[in-house]
Every structure is written in C-alpha cells, then in structure tokens.
Coordinates of C-alpha atoms in Angstrom, one line a residue:
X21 CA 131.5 105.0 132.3
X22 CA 129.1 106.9 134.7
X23 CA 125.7 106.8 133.3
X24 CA 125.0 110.3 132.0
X25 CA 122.0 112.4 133.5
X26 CA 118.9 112.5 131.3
X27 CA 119.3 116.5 131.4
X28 CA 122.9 116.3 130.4
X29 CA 121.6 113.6 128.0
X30 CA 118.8 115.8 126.4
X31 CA 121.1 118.8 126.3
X32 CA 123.9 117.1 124.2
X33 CA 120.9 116.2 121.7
X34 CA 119.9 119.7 121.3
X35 CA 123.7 120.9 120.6
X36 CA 123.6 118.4 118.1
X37 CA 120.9 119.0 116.5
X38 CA 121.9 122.8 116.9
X39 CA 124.9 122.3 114.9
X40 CA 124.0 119.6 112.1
X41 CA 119.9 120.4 111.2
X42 CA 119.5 116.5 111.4
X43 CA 120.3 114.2 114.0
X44 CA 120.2 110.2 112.8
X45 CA 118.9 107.6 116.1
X46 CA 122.0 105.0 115.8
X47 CA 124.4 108.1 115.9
X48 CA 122.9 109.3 119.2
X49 CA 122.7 105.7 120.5
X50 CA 126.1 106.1 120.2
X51 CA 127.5 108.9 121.1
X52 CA 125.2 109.2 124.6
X53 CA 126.1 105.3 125.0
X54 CA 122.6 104.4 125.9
X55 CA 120.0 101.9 124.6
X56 CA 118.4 103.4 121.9
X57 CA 114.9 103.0 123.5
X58 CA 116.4 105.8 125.9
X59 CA 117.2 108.0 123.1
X60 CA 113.4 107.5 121.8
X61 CA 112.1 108.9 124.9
X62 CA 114.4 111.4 125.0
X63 CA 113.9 113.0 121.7
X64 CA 110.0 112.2 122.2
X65 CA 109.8 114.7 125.2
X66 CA 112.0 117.0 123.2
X67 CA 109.9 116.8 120.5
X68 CA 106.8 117.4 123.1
X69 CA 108.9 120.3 124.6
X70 CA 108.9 122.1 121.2
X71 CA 112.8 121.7 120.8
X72 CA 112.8 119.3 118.0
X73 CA 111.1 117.3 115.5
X74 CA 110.7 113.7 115.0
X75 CA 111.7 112.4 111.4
X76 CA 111.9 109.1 109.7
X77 CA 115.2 107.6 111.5
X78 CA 116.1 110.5 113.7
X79 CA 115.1 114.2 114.7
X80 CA 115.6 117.7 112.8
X81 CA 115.8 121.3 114.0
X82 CA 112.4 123.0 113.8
X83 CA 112.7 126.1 111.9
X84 CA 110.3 129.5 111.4
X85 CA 107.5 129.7 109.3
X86 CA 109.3 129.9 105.7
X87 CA 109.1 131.3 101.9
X88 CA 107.5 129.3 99.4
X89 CA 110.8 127.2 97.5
X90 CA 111.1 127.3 94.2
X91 CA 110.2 124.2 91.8
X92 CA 113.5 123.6 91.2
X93 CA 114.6 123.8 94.9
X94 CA 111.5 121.4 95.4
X95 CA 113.1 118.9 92.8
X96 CA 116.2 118.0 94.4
X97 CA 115.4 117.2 98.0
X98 CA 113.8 113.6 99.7
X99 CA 113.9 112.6 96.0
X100 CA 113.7 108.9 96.9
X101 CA 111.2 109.7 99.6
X102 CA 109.0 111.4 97.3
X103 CA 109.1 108.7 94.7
X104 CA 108.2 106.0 97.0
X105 CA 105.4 108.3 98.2
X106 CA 103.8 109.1 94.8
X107 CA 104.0 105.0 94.0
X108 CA 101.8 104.8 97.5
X109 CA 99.3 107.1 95.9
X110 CA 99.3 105.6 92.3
X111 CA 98.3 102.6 93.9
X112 CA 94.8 104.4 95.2
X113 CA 94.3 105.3 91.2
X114 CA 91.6 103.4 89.4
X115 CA 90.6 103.0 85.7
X116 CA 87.5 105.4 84.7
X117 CA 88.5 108.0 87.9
X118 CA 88.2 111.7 87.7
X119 CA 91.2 112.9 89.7
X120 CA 92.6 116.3 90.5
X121 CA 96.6 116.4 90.7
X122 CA 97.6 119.5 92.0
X123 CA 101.3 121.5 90.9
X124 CA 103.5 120.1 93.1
X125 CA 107.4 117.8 92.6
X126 CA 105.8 115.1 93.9
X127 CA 102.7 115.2 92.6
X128 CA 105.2 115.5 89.4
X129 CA 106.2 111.9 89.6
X130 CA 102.5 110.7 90.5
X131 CA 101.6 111.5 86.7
X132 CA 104.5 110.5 85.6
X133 CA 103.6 106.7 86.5
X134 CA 99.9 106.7 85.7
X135 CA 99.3 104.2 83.4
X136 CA 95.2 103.9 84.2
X137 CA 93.0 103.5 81.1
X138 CA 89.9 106.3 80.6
X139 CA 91.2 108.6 83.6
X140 CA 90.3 111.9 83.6
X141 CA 93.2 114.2 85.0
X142 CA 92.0 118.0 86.4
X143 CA 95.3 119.9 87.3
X144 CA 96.2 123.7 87.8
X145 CA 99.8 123.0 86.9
X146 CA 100.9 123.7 83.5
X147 CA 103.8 121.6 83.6
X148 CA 101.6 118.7 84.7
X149 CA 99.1 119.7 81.8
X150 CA 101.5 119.6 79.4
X151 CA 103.0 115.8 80.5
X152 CA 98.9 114.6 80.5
X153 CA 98.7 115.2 77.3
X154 CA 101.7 114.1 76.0
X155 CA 100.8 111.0 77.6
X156 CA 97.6 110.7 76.1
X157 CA 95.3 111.0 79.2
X158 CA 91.8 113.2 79.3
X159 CA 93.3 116.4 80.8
X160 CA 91.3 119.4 82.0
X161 CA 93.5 122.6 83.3
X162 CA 92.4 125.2 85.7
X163 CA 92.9 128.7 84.4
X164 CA 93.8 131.5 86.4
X165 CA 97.1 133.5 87.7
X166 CA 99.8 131.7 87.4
X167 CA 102.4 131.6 89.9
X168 CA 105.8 131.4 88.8
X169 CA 107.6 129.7 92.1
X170 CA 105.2 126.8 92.0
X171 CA 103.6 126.8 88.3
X172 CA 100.4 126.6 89.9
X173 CA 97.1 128.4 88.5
X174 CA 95.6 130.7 91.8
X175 CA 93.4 133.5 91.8
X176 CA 89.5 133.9 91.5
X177 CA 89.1 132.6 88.0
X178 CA 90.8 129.4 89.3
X179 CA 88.8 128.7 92.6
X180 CA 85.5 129.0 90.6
X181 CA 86.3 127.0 87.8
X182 CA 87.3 123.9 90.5
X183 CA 84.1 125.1 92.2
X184 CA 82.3 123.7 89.3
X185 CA 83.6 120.1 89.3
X186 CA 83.8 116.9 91.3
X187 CA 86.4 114.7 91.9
X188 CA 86.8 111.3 93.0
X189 CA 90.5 111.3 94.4
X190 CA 92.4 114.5 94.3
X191 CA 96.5 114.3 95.5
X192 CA 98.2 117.2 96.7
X193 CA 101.5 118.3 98.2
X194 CA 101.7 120.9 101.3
X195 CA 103.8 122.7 103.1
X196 CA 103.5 121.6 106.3
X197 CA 101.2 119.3 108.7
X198 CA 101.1 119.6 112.4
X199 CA 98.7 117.8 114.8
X200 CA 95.7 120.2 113.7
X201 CA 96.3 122.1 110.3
X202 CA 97.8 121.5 107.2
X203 CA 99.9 124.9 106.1
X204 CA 101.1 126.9 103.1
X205 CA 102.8 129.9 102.9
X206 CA 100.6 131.2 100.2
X207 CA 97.5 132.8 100.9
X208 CA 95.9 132.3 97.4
X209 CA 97.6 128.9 97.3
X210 CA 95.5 128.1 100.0
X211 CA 92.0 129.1 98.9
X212 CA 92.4 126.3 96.1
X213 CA 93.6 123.7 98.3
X214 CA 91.1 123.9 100.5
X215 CA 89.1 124.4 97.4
X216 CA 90.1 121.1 95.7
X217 CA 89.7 119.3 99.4
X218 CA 85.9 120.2 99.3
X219 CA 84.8 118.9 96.3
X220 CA 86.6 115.9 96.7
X221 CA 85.1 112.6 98.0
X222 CA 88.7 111.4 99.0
X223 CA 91.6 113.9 99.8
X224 CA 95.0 112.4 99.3
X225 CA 98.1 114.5 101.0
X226 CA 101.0 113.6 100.0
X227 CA 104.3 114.7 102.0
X228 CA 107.9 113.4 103.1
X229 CA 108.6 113.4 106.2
X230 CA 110.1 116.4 106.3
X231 CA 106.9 118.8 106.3
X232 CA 105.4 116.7 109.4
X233 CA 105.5 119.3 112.2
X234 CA 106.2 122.4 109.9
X235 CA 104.2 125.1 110.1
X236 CA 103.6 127.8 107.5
X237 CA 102.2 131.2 107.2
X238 CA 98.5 130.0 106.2
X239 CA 96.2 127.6 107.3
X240 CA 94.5 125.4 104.6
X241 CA 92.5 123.3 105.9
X242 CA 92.0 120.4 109.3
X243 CA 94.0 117.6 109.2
X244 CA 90.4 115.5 109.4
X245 CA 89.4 116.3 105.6
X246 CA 92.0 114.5 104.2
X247 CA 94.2 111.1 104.2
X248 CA 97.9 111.5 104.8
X249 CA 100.6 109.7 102.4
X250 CA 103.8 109.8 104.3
X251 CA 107.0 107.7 105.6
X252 CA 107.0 106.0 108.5
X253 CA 107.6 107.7 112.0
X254 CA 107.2 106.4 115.9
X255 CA 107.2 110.3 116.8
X256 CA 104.6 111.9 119.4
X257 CA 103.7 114.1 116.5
X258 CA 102.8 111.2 114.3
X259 CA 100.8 109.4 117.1
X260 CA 98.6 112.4 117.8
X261 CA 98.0 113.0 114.0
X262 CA 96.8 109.7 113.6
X263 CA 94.2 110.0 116.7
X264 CA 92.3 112.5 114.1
X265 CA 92.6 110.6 110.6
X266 CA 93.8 108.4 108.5
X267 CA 97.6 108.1 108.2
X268 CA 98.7 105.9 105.1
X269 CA 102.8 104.7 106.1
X270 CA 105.1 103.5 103.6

C-alpha cells in the first residue's frame, strides 16, 4: 500500500469525525493503516488546530456553545463515566466535614454513596436535599429561585445565604472546561458556582470527559481555583490544563 500523506491522513479523520460525532483511536489506526502513535499526533495537531477534541480513547466533534440539558437528558449519558467519577470524589470525603454538593447527575451519585459519620451536607438541589435526609445526614438547603432544568436553587437569596458559610470540600459538576475557564450556560448558575468556589478551602470539579474543551455561554470561574475529577486523556488540551492546576485521573 502507498503510505498515505499526513494531509490526506488528517482530512480522512475530519470526514469521520464529520459524519459519526465520535471517532474511537483503534478504528482510525485501522482504517488510515498506520501506527497508532501516528494517529495520536495527528488528532493532537487537529485538536491544536481547533478541528476536534481529544476524549478518553478517541476524538469528538466540537460543537457551539449549547442550552442547558435537562436533568433527565443529564441522567442517561457517560453513566459509567460518571459513576466512576463520583467514587473518585467520595474518596476525598472525611468523617466530621462540612461539604457543599451542588445540583448536578453526578453529583447525584456522590450522595448517593456517602456513608461518612457526622457530615454536614450544604446543597442548593432539592432533589439532593431530599435523598440527605432520607439518608440521615445533617443537611442544610440553599433557598432561592429554583430552576426547573437543573433543580438548582439561583438567584440573590441563594448567593447570600452560601455567602454566609464555609466549607471544607465542596463538588460540583460544569458545563465545560477549556485550558483557562470553566463554563455554564447559565448566567445565574454561575454567580453561585463561583460563589460556592470562594468560600471553599478545596474546590472539587467533577466532569466526564466529554465537557473537557467545551465551552459555554458564561464564564464561571479560572481553572486555578479548583481541582479537576476526570477520566483519563493524553490530549494537548489535557496537558495544558494540567500546567495550571491539579488534575485528579481516574
């Protein structure tokens, strides 16, 4: 076979990726018939270029800044991902800490593990609330707006009631995470993340690899305030994140 140019190479993954969203590595390696270190340098500079994004295993089309998903659109995707995630950040959990768990589907299966005697549990979910006490735990909710999409207390009311209290871990889902910001596409969403992050003296993020170089309408907060909880990836995007802060793999 004659070796195939690296431009005709490139272009072949971007019709791919075009066509099916995701792209996996061994089924590049195998259609361009090349060593899949090649195909990692390939879909590095593509990723560099702006054309892609690199993912846990492969690469995935990079798509425009997008509407908040519902919970229930939240629910069903990565679910394994997620899981393995939310075990990562029980593990950070310690008996007698006063943790903030904000509204979130992975931050859903994070309470429902915890198992740690005299916590105390501030959320702005109601949904999360509701589990806590079920389960026994000192629970606090934040008041506030509630927003339907996300079950999440915003607003004014919200912000200065988190104003008031400290927290030694707080765990959080977001939208999207690039080399400088971490994103939401809500505005008033945002004011309490960033919120929560600041009177925090450890800022867990926790997100699959999907939301790693997606960007959404508003910026939160810099990716230095707080500790990533992700899958692993090999990406350029990964390697500049963690030149800024701390990057926990699975």
């Amino acid at each position: 076979m004659i070796p195939i140019l690296k431009s005709e190479r490139k272009q072949l993954i971007l019709d791919e990726i075009k066509e099916k969203k995701f792209i996996q590595l061994e089924e590049m390696v195998q259609l361009l018939e090349t060593s899949e270190s090649t195909v990692r340098r390939d879909l590095d500079e593509l990723e560099s270029e702006g054309h892609l994004r690199r993912v846990h295993g492969g690469a995935e089309v990079i798509t425009k800044l997008q509407a908040e998903e519902s919970m229930q659109e939240k629910s069903i995707k990565n679910v394994q991902a997620k899981s393995e995630i939310a075990k990562k950040a029980l593990s950070l959990i310690e008996d007698d800490d006063v943790i903030f768990i904000d509204a979130g589907t992975t931050t859903e299966l994070l309470v429902d593990m915890l198992y740690q005697e005299d916590l105390t549990v501030v959320t702005n979910s109601i949904h999360h609330a509701a589990k806590l006490v079920e389960m026994q735990f000192k629970t606090i909710i934040i008041g506030g707006f509630v927003k339907h999409s996300t079950d999440a207390s915003i607003g004014k009311t919200a912000v200065d009631q988190i104003s008031q209290l400290n927290f030694d871990k707080v765990f959080m889902g977001m939208n999207g995470v690039d080399e400088h910001f971490l994103t939401t596409p809500d505005i008033e969403e945002a004011v309490i993340k960033k919120t929560i992050i600041e009177n925090a003296q450890k800022a867990f993020v926790l997100l699959d690899a999907s939301k790693l170089g997606q960007v959404s309408f508003v910026k939160v907060e810099q990716i230095e305030k707080v500790t990533l909880i992700t899958q692993r990836s090999d990406g350029a995007l990964m390697k500049k994140i963690k030149e800024k802060t701390e990057v926990i793999e699975l």
